[in-house]
XYZ file of C-alpha atoms in Angstrom:
679
model
C 41.718 1.545 20.464
C 44.793 0.724 18.376
C 47.350 3.386 17.467
C 49.268 3.169 14.206
C 51.306 5.307 11.836
C 50.227 6.237 8.307
C 53.001 8.001 6.371
C 54.564 8.910 9.756
C 51.257 10.417 10.951
C 50.049 8.780 14.155
C 46.330 7.955 14.227
C 44.078 6.264 16.742
C 41.156 4.258 15.368
C 38.231 2.286 16.750
C 38.517 -1.453 17.146
C 37.517 -3.406 14.060
C 38.447 -0.764 11.479
C 40.630 -1.636 8.522
C 43.944 -0.158 7.423
C 42.111 1.581 4.556
C 39.780 3.318 7.019
C 42.736 4.264 9.192
C 44.433 5.822 6.180
C 41.297 7.839 5.419
C 41.209 9.048 9.020
C 44.789 10.220 8.552
C 43.690 12.170 5.471
C 45.248 9.796 2.941
C 43.126 8.729 -0.012
C 43.452 5.105 -1.051
C 42.371 4.045 -4.569
C 39.819 1.218 -4.610
C 37.306 -0.523 -6.847
C 35.789 -3.429 -4.927
C 35.670 -1.788 -1.489
C 32.512 0.074 -0.448
C 31.632 1.321 3.017
C 28.140 -0.240 3.001
C 29.150 -3.645 1.624
C 31.105 -6.594 2.954
C 34.822 -6.774 2.191
C 35.733 -8.775 -0.896
C 39.385 -7.891 -1.528
C 39.014 -8.603 -5.241
C 40.603 -5.738 -7.079
C 43.879 -5.285 -5.065
C 43.973 -1.624 -6.061
C 44.215 -0.557 -2.427
C 47.668 -2.082 -1.899
C 49.870 -0.400 0.722
C 53.284 -1.101 2.217
C 53.364 -2.411 5.768
C 56.505 -2.596 7.844
C 57.912 -6.142 8.201
C 55.659 -7.411 5.392
C 57.623 -8.776 2.409
C 54.851 -7.878 -0.045
C 52.164 -5.199 -0.278
C 48.908 -5.793 1.632
C 45.312 -5.123 0.631
C 44.376 -2.321 2.996
C 40.607 -2.916 2.663
C 40.898 -6.438 4.130
C 43.678 -5.870 6.687
C 42.438 -5.038 10.233
C 44.176 -2.060 11.809
C 46.387 -3.193 14.690
C 48.501 -1.586 17.376
C 51.944 -0.419 16.256
C 51.437 -0.783 12.487
C 53.599 1.382 10.272
C 51.844 1.963 6.948
C 53.306 3.638 3.862
C 51.108 4.657 0.948
C 53.341 6.943 -1.105
C 56.464 4.869 -1.708
C 57.842 3.703 -5.039
C 57.089 0.142 -3.917
C 53.378 0.942 -3.520
C 53.160 2.882 -6.774
C 54.759 0.022 -8.722
C 52.322 -2.478 -7.164
C 49.285 -0.361 -8.022
C 50.495 0.184 -11.573
C 50.841 -3.564 -11.945
C 47.269 -4.069 -10.760
C 46.023 -1.384 -13.136
C 47.833 -3.059 -16.033
C 45.994 -6.302 -15.329
C 42.627 -4.484 -15.044
C 43.164 -2.781 -18.394
C 44.393 -5.933 -20.151
C 40.862 -6.918 -21.138
C 39.101 -3.590 -20.768
C 37.869 -2.144 -24.082
C 39.077 1.314 -25.059
C 35.564 2.690 -25.596
C 35.476 5.641 -23.191
C 34.127 8.020 -25.873
C 30.933 5.950 -26.265
C 30.588 4.806 -22.656
C 27.841 6.407 -20.540
C 30.101 6.194 -17.509
C 32.593 8.574 -19.147
C 33.352 11.509 -16.888
C 32.115 9.626 -13.808
C 34.240 6.492 -14.109
C 36.516 5.399 -11.260
C 38.617 3.292 -13.619
C 39.034 6.249 -15.952
C 40.126 8.516 -13.096
C 42.581 6.097 -11.541
C 44.068 4.960 -14.852
C 45.037 8.578 -15.469
C 47.323 8.297 -12.436
C 48.405 4.641 -12.428
C 47.889 3.592 -16.053
C 50.431 3.437 -18.865
C 50.140 4.478 -22.496
C 50.958 1.003 -23.800
C 50.004 -2.506 -22.853
C 52.415 -5.435 -22.780
C 49.551 -7.839 -23.508
C 49.280 -8.653 -27.213
C 46.594 -11.340 -26.923
C 43.037 -10.724 -28.018
C 40.823 -9.119 -25.396
C 38.011 -11.241 -24.007
C 34.458 -10.690 -25.236
C 31.494 -11.153 -22.880
C 27.892 -11.094 -24.159
C 25.398 -8.611 -22.728
C 23.143 -9.862 -19.953
C 19.427 -9.316 -19.408
C 18.909 -7.359 -16.174
C 15.597 -5.752 -17.052
C 14.402 -2.375 -18.357
C 16.488 -0.306 -15.919
C 20.014 -1.703 -16.244
C 22.017 -1.757 -19.469
C 24.924 -4.196 -19.489
C 28.247 -4.098 -21.304
C 29.981 -6.906 -19.470
C 33.176 -6.774 -21.504
C 33.971 -3.702 -19.383
C 33.462 -5.592 -16.099
C 36.487 -5.756 -13.768
C 34.912 -8.345 -11.388
C 34.718 -6.078 -8.357
C 31.469 -7.883 -7.336
C 29.922 -4.739 -5.834
C 26.655 -5.468 -7.654
C 26.592 -9.060 -6.378
C 27.134 -7.991 -2.772
C 24.557 -5.205 -2.994
C 21.864 -7.518 -4.358
C 22.566 -10.100 -1.665
C 23.234 -7.891 1.358
C 21.292 -4.638 0.898
C 18.482 -5.418 -1.535
C 17.973 -8.900 -0.129
C 17.186 -10.317 -3.553
C 20.226 -12.464 -4.453
C 19.636 -12.569 -8.196
C 23.125 -11.598 -9.384
C 26.130 -13.863 -9.117
C 29.333 -14.959 -10.775
C 29.919 -17.938 -13.006
C 33.298 -19.156 -14.227
C 36.747 -18.419 -12.826
C 39.598 -16.039 -13.502
C 39.459 -14.383 -16.880
C 36.373 -16.423 -17.789
C 34.380 -15.179 -14.818
C 31.081 -13.473 -15.729
C 28.611 -11.475 -13.647
C 25.040 -12.377 -14.539
C 21.515 -12.883 -13.262
C 21.091 -16.549 -12.501
C 18.019 -17.083 -14.661
C 18.767 -14.462 -17.320
C 15.767 -12.394 -16.260
C 15.036 -8.923 -14.934
C 16.086 -8.054 -11.391
C 13.008 -7.996 -9.170
C 14.285 -5.732 -6.407
C 12.826 -2.219 -6.039
C 16.384 -1.078 -5.301
C 17.950 -2.746 -8.334
C 19.137 0.391 -10.155
C 21.509 1.276 -7.286
C 23.964 -1.177 -8.832
C 24.504 1.412 -11.593
C 25.851 3.874 -9.014
C 27.966 1.185 -7.404
C 29.583 -0.036 -10.632
C 33.057 1.611 -10.798
C 33.250 1.110 -14.580
C 30.734 1.206 -17.429
C 29.654 -2.427 -17.170
C 26.272 -1.497 -15.653
C 24.686 1.735 -16.820
C 21.205 3.227 -16.797
C 19.134 1.890 -19.694
C 16.555 4.750 -19.771
C 19.394 7.296 -19.683
C 21.573 5.646 -22.352
C 23.269 8.178 -24.682
C 21.127 11.042 -23.348
C 23.818 13.429 -22.106
C 27.297 13.755 -20.657
C 27.651 14.578 -16.937
C 29.403 17.883 -17.596
C 26.462 19.018 -19.742
C 23.961 18.653 -16.928
C 22.827 21.162 -14.356
C 22.793 19.501 -10.931
C 20.225 20.499 -8.302
C 19.972 19.036 -4.796
C 16.400 18.200 -3.875
C 13.981 15.863 -2.083
C 12.098 12.864 -3.468
C 8.274 12.799 -3.412
C 7.544 9.306 -4.752
C 6.869 8.163 -1.178
C 6.892 9.648 2.325
C 10.511 8.763 3.129
C 11.932 12.067 1.864
C 15.001 10.518 0.233
C 17.724 13.050 -0.543
C 18.281 13.245 -4.295
C 20.083 15.170 -6.998
C 18.121 16.226 -10.062
C 20.188 16.481 -13.262
C 18.661 18.573 -16.035
C 19.598 19.333 -19.631
C 17.927 22.619 -20.509
C 14.565 22.379 -18.764
C 14.243 18.605 -19.143
C 15.010 16.277 -16.228
C 17.398 13.632 -17.547
C 18.112 11.616 -14.433
C 17.798 11.492 -10.659
C 20.615 10.276 -8.414
C 20.845 9.724 -4.636
C 22.520 12.035 -2.135
C 23.979 10.701 1.080
C 21.858 11.157 4.205
C 22.673 8.524 6.792
C 19.554 9.268 8.835
C 17.099 8.773 5.974
C 18.133 6.978 2.781
C 21.867 6.400 3.473
C 23.050 6.470 -0.156
C 20.276 4.436 -1.827
C 17.065 5.375 -3.626
C 14.247 3.234 -4.945
C 13.821 2.465 -8.638
C 10.647 4.558 -8.736
C 12.475 7.567 -7.273
C 15.245 7.192 -9.826
C 13.377 6.333 -13.016
C 9.859 7.767 -12.784
C 11.329 11.121 -13.869
C 10.508 10.500 -17.546
C 6.875 10.929 -16.469
C 7.642 14.614 -15.854
C 7.571 15.259 -19.612
C 4.566 13.061 -20.501
C 0.852 13.962 -20.340
C 1.668 17.457 -19.085
C -0.903 20.219 -18.696
C 0.594 23.313 -20.267
C -2.357 25.706 -20.700
C -5.678 26.422 -18.933
C -8.721 24.548 -20.239
C -12.476 25.083 -20.042
C -14.950 22.288 -20.747
C -17.680 23.189 -23.256
C -20.275 20.532 -24.187
C -18.078 17.773 -22.845
C -14.926 18.899 -24.693
C -11.924 20.819 -23.368
C -10.942 24.047 -25.090
C -7.859 26.140 -24.487
C -8.337 29.377 -22.565
C -6.362 32.225 -21.046
C -5.679 32.658 -17.347
C -7.980 35.671 -17.142
C -10.836 33.667 -18.700
C -10.624 30.787 -16.246
C -10.171 33.153 -13.272
C -13.292 35.105 -14.281
C -15.381 31.935 -14.492
C -14.084 30.639 -11.150
C -14.648 34.056 -9.556
C -18.238 34.118 -10.770
C -18.886 30.580 -9.549
C -17.459 31.247 -6.084
C -19.429 34.509 -5.631
C -22.713 32.870 -6.580
C -22.268 29.810 -4.360
C -22.815 29.443 -0.627
C -19.449 28.966 1.137
C -20.739 25.781 2.801
C -21.290 24.346 -0.674
C -17.598 24.675 -1.602
C -14.891 22.164 -0.715
C -11.206 21.660 -1.469
C -9.199 18.442 -1.550
C -5.432 18.178 -1.865
C -3.288 15.508 -3.493
C -0.240 13.430 -2.650
C 2.582 15.487 -4.209
C 1.626 18.987 -3.040
C 4.344 20.943 -1.225
C 3.676 22.683 2.087
C 3.717 26.239 0.710
C 0.892 25.345 -1.659
C -1.022 23.498 1.071
C -0.706 26.509 3.365
C -1.813 29.130 0.821
C -4.640 26.811 -0.297
C -5.913 26.628 3.269
C -5.553 30.397 3.665
C -7.498 30.890 0.431
C -10.360 28.730 1.652
C -10.399 30.105 5.189
C -9.873 33.817 4.477
C -10.888 34.459 0.855
C -13.828 32.038 0.640
C -14.668 31.766 4.341
C -14.935 27.975 4.069
C -13.574 25.280 6.399
C -14.332 22.425 4.004
C -10.773 21.408 3.171
C -9.253 17.933 3.368
C -5.973 16.226 2.456
C -7.181 12.602 2.829
C -8.664 10.985 -0.279
C -9.985 7.990 1.690
C -11.548 7.154 5.041
C -8.301 6.577 6.920
C -8.546 7.373 10.619
C -6.771 10.449 11.989
C -6.291 11.606 15.576
C -4.618 15.024 15.239
C -4.575 15.628 18.993
C -0.837 14.956 19.209
C 1.763 15.055 16.479
C 3.041 11.602 17.436
C -0.290 10.136 16.296
C 0.675 10.386 12.632
C 4.486 10.192 12.699
C 7.038 7.430 12.386
C 8.186 8.146 15.933
C 11.073 5.707 16.352
C 12.734 7.319 13.286
C 14.100 5.536 10.234
C 17.555 5.394 11.777
C 16.039 4.002 14.974
C 14.963 0.822 13.168
C 18.517 -0.450 13.578
C 18.080 -0.293 17.377
C 14.779 -2.175 17.489
C 14.687 -5.626 19.099
C 11.157 -6.519 17.966
C 9.101 -5.297 14.980
C 5.392 -5.860 14.425
C 4.047 -4.954 10.976
C 0.378 -4.051 11.266
C -1.458 -3.739 7.953
C 1.532 -2.740 5.849
C 3.848 -3.972 3.123
C 6.919 -1.762 3.655
C 8.699 -3.174 0.603
C 6.227 -1.348 -1.655
C 4.974 1.443 0.621
C 8.407 2.589 1.841
C 11.206 0.739 0.029
C 14.099 2.519 1.741
C 12.534 1.920 5.153
C 12.188 -1.765 4.305
C 15.923 -1.890 3.535
C 16.528 -0.577 7.079
C 14.358 -3.327 8.533
C 16.458 -5.874 6.625
C 19.609 -4.191 7.930
C 18.251 -4.438 11.485
C 17.544 -8.131 10.976
C 21.043 -8.815 9.610
C 22.795 -6.890 12.381
C 20.662 -7.816 15.389
C 18.627 -10.857 14.273
C 15.544 -8.783 15.085
C 12.368 -10.819 15.388
C 9.763 -9.602 12.885
C 6.070 -10.507 12.825
C 3.543 -9.311 10.253
C -0.214 -9.378 10.732
C -0.569 -10.135 7.019
C 1.175 -12.501 4.648
C 2.638 -10.023 2.148
C 5.099 -12.123 0.169
C 8.856 -11.695 0.110
C 9.959 -8.727 2.247
C 13.668 -9.613 1.706
C 13.984 -10.858 5.310
C 12.380 -13.709 7.261
C 9.226 -12.901 9.211
C 6.350 -14.705 10.858
C 2.926 -13.955 9.392
C -0.434 -14.087 11.189
C -3.929 -14.413 9.747
C -4.481 -10.726 8.870
C -7.680 -10.547 10.933
C -8.694 -7.717 13.254
C -9.684 -10.364 15.830
C -5.977 -11.178 16.149
C -5.195 -7.504 16.772
C -7.841 -7.475 19.511
C -6.231 -10.496 21.189
C -2.831 -8.724 21.082
C -4.308 -5.617 22.710
C -6.026 -7.730 25.385
C -2.772 -9.558 26.154
C -4.022 -12.934 24.877
C -1.438 -13.400 22.108
C 2.285 -14.156 21.922
C 2.870 -10.770 20.241
C 1.638 -9.064 23.427
C 4.392 -10.730 25.455
C 7.021 -9.972 22.830
C 6.107 -6.252 22.909
C 6.173 -6.184 26.715
C 9.502 -8.018 26.941
C 11.268 -5.987 24.256
C 13.342 -2.992 25.300
C 12.795 -1.174 22.011
C 9.792 -2.656 20.198
C 8.347 -1.099 17.048
C 4.712 -1.237 15.965
C 4.686 -0.168 12.316
C 1.119 0.608 11.296
C 0.211 1.026 7.634
C -2.633 2.813 5.911
C -4.476 -0.456 5.272
C -5.051 -0.764 9.020
C -6.087 2.880 9.311
C -8.582 2.463 6.448
C -10.315 -0.555 7.974
C -13.738 -0.375 9.651
C -12.054 -0.969 13.015
C -9.344 1.649 12.397
C -10.318 3.854 15.342
C -10.382 0.876 17.706
C -7.073 -0.490 16.393
C -5.168 2.788 16.593
C -6.469 4.026 19.950
C -6.305 0.618 21.640
C -2.794 -0.124 20.370
C -1.651 3.271 21.607
C -3.251 2.704 25.015
C -1.638 -0.752 25.211
C 1.799 0.720 24.468
C 1.241 3.545 26.958
C 0.260 1.148 29.754
C 3.427 -0.868 29.113
C 5.727 2.199 29.078
C 6.562 1.983 25.377
C 5.658 5.613 24.572
C 8.398 7.388 26.502
C 10.509 10.310 25.316
C 13.468 7.944 24.963
C 11.602 5.435 22.794
C 8.187 5.780 21.171
C 7.131 2.414 19.759
C 4.163 3.768 17.760
C 5.043 4.272 14.088
C 2.736 5.262 11.247
C 3.764 4.709 7.615
C 2.385 7.532 5.489
C 2.027 6.651 1.833
C 2.325 10.158 0.371
C 4.963 12.875 0.495
C 2.428 15.551 1.450
C 0.582 13.663 4.208
C 2.513 14.706 7.309
C 2.920 18.299 6.087
C -0.840 18.546 5.479
C -1.593 17.257 8.981
C 0.922 19.701 10.465
C -0.901 22.555 8.715
C -4.362 21.359 9.716
C -5.525 20.540 6.174
C -8.355 18.302 7.367
C -11.866 18.578 8.774
C -12.689 16.070 11.450
C -14.362 15.845 14.854
C -13.743 12.203 15.719
C -11.129 11.091 13.203
C -13.555 10.659 10.318
C -13.249 12.298 6.903
C -16.257 14.625 6.979
C -15.499 16.379 3.677
C -15.237 13.135 1.712
C -18.486 11.841 3.215
C -20.331 15.036 2.273
C -18.782 14.899 -1.191
C -20.052 11.382 -1.779
C -23.481 12.526 -0.567
C -23.300 15.319 -3.205
C -23.646 18.161 -0.685
C -21.147 20.380 -2.508
C -21.679 22.443 -5.642
C -18.031 23.401 -6.266
C -15.111 21.014 -5.752
C -11.522 22.281 -5.972
C -9.063 19.428 -6.563
C -5.469 20.484 -5.875
C -3.219 17.854 -7.440
C -5.670 15.107 -6.483
C -5.888 12.258 -8.995
C -6.897 9.324 -6.819
C -10.391 10.297 -5.749
C -13.253 7.979 -6.685
C -16.733 9.432 -6.701
C -19.593 9.634 -9.123
C -19.865 13.188 -10.395
C -23.381 14.590 -10.752
C -23.866 18.350 -10.938
C -20.697 19.441 -9.181
C -18.522 22.110 -10.799
C -14.989 20.750 -10.542
C -11.806 22.811 -10.671
C -8.635 20.802 -11.122
C -5.181 22.234 -10.536
C -2.243 19.980 -11.285
C 0.661 19.091 -13.513
C -0.630 16.055 -15.435
C -3.714 15.119 -17.398
C -4.772 12.241 -15.177
C -7.957 11.173 -13.369
C -8.588 14.570 -11.749
C -8.343 16.419 -15.056
C -10.722 13.963 -16.735
C -13.676 14.900 -14.514
C -12.843 18.621 -14.291
C -14.770 21.547 -15.760
C -11.792 23.892 -15.472
C -8.135 22.889 -15.596
C -5.391 25.063 -14.091
C -1.929 23.856 -15.222
C 0.495 23.688 -12.311
C 4.119 22.737 -11.780
C 5.680 19.390 -10.868
C 7.896 18.983 -7.792
C 11.089 19.586 -9.794
C 9.723 22.876 -11.172
C 9.221 24.819 -7.947
C 10.846 25.326 -4.558
C 8.877 23.691 -1.802
C 9.026 22.216 1.688
C 8.060 18.627 2.464
C 7.833 16.905 5.836
C 8.733 13.230 5.730
C 7.024 10.453 7.690
C 9.265 10.901 10.731
C 8.518 14.650 10.907
C 11.690 16.102 9.356
C 11.171 19.296 7.366
C 13.170 19.278 4.113
C 13.246 21.536 1.075
C 12.999 20.527 -2.568
C 14.638 22.977 -4.970
C 13.616 24.100 -8.415
C 15.572 22.257 -11.102
C 13.542 23.103 -14.228
C 10.567 25.175 -15.353
C 6.855 24.495 -15.878
C 5.921 24.022 -19.558
C 4.287 26.734 -21.678
C 1.629 28.653 -19.694
C 1.783 26.474 -16.580
C 2.659 28.242 -13.307
C 3.910 27.332 -9.861
C 1.018 26.140 -7.719
C 1.230 28.800 -5.027
C 1.296 31.541 -7.688
C -1.968 30.274 -9.222
C -3.803 30.362 -5.893
C -2.313 33.751 -5.013
C -3.434 35.238 -8.328
C -6.873 33.657 -7.987
C -7.257 35.313 -4.578
C -6.192 38.643 -6.087
C -8.757 38.340 -8.882
C -11.504 37.772 -6.309
C -10.816 40.497 -3.749
C -8.117 42.620 -5.462
C -5.550 41.625 -2.880
C -2.929 38.891 -2.892
C -2.668 36.614 0.101
C 1.139 37.014 0.086
C 3.264 39.630 -1.646
C 6.055 37.224 -2.558
C 7.475 33.755 -1.893
C 9.652 34.957 1.003
C 6.612 36.250 2.866
C 4.805 32.965 2.248
C 7.785 30.902 3.468
C 8.158 33.006 6.609
C 4.469 32.683 7.478
C 4.588 28.935 6.753
C 7.527 28.294 9.095
C 5.831 30.260 11.881
C 2.657 28.221 11.398
C 4.566 24.912 11.550
C 6.407 25.958 14.730
C 3.139 27.010 16.384
C 1.516 23.699 15.469
C 4.404 21.613 16.831
C 4.542 23.656 20.041
C 0.769 23.391 20.545
C 0.536 19.666 19.854
C 3.547 18.734 21.938
C 1.931 20.415 24.929
C -1.346 18.534 24.607
C -2.141 15.521 26.739
C -3.381 12.412 25.052
C -7.125 12.613 24.612
C -9.483 9.714 25.226
C -11.557 8.804 22.190
C -15.035 7.442 22.814
C -17.078 4.909 20.905
C -14.319 2.549 19.781
C -16.233 0.281 17.428
C -14.711 -3.124 16.680
C -15.574 -5.223 13.645
C -14.176 -8.631 12.855
C -12.716 -8.243 9.359
C -9.745 -9.129 7.202
C -7.281 -6.272 6.664
C -6.432 -6.238 2.968
C -3.203 -4.780 1.576
C -3.197 -3.784 -2.048
C -0.232 -1.815 -3.412
C 0.432 -0.773 -6.985
C 4.074 0.150 -6.509
C 4.814 1.355 -10.029
C 1.588 3.389 -10.447
C 1.351 5.011 -7.020
C 1.150 8.641 -8.222
C 0.469 10.766 -11.287
C 4.149 11.093 -12.326
C 4.735 7.347 -12.050
C 1.588 6.623 -14.072
C 2.863 8.932 -16.825
C 6.268 7.230 -16.871
C 6.965 4.830 -19.739
C 9.757 3.228 -17.698
C 7.445 2.496 -14.763
C 4.846 1.061 -17.148
C 7.462 -1.257 -18.614
C 8.557 -2.392 -15.149
C 4.951 -2.960 -14.111
C 4.085 -5.023 -17.179
C 7.281 -7.040 -16.856
C 6.548 -7.903 -13.238
C 2.969 -8.852 -14.068
C 4.127 -11.159 -16.884
C 6.929 -12.768 -14.903
C 6.299 -16.469 -14.489
C 6.887 -18.105 -11.158
C 10.078 -20.147 -11.012
C 9.814 -21.493 -7.494
C 12.907 -19.601 -6.403
C 11.233 -16.416 -5.203
C 11.424 -17.387 -1.551
């Protein structure tokens, strides 16, 4: 490990680090534009110049490897003059439009020019003019502001894996553009807005909406998928204006998907803001007391075995827990389910529904087998980790299905369950690859768990991994991709009814054995309604509200505090950033008040009591399930079938379906003509 001096402070750094990183370790901040920790080194901007002993001219600290005995100076007159010279060149063509630039207040160039800039320019020539580029409905371009740092180019190529942005021309005439003047097709594309150190790339949906100092900033958790990306919700008044990523190296690093970032405009569209009762096929506004009285009467006059409850994909754990308590204690019913399809579930051990190797562990894997999943659409951030693993380790990746461009090379099989059977029986090359690998990963998607052979596939794969010592405490190769933010939390709380992995509630519902159906935020269920009385509680007027007889307006995820457990089992808390509209209430409050109206007693006195009881329940569940031995499941039925994967990335939940931005992205992708360059 080399030792060097930075401003007479001796520091020891790891091999391979740069002078810039050494300076940061010494507590010295170095200005930069092109350098970024997650991207390759370009050395374009020269803003990071430092003085090095025995060097006749300043050196770019971002590109200079730290070596033994170096003596670095960052605060000399020599360095300051060099940086001011660089800043003068950067500002020579930069327009003076800070007052109308959306980057104002968050601009690196603005901040650093305050320190290194001058009040006058020596350049009298006309500034260059660069036309705007088409980068789709998410990214607004003002390329005259571009300083050619190439962060966006490197991100698209290295992280997103969709090399659609590049540079044409040289020197002053250089331009950053999409090669075919069309929308970026990556689901991570909008991250280039965060990376841009100037106002060349800004958010198109957010354009001229607000200034950063006008916004209230709330740290929270994303619910657009099961990853649990760490986000910051920025609100103006009660309205959510934008969503930005927070750094969490174990989960999303510092990236978020386009859906996470831009589906937020759906929070203000198609909202349910008052209770409704359906009379003669038409909804009419009602008061809370009116709807509670009707529901109370219906529940009291109906056999408890004729009542069921189903929960949706965006429901937080507090609401799931009180919903279960309401059914179990207030109604005396066990007919509650969180699955809206026939996906197989073995709740015997917690590892049976978790992403056990962890998101961070993907980088350690030496073989990955994708079984019935398209991670690019189902878990975009996780897919970026798989690409990272491939780039770093040349990890071999095989997919059962051909799923198009995953942003990294992979070998595809025929998508048939017969192939899975051969793998389990040791009659396929994948079997040998799993056995030979030190840290293999089997990533199983919901498409596999929804197949007719789901029970056979899951239990046999698990047995195969167990027999080959791939389910140890050090490395568990079995990984399940949950599609929804609430899935793992619901399983942890026991929000299901099953004896052998099947969805008993859904089967009885389709057989019309229930008289009352309570849909809690569920908008994806498909069944033909006959005489059922349907109660819908949720935030948006979507599919669930359409078939309902009573509508209870709830809150969206940004309008209430709530816990979520991500696909790898990490418990995280989303915080309230705004308020439910009009008469809408937080979901747990509605259920608590409904329980009080029925038996004159609330289930919980306040939110603190609910949270405390919830945490105790989660801890008990984890302790219980970790102590269980793996149970043998009988009657593993195999059927030869093709596993089909069908993902509607932009319309995956009720908020996304209400989003105009997501609709625009979806239509654009559908209309995009093939060019032959997609890979």
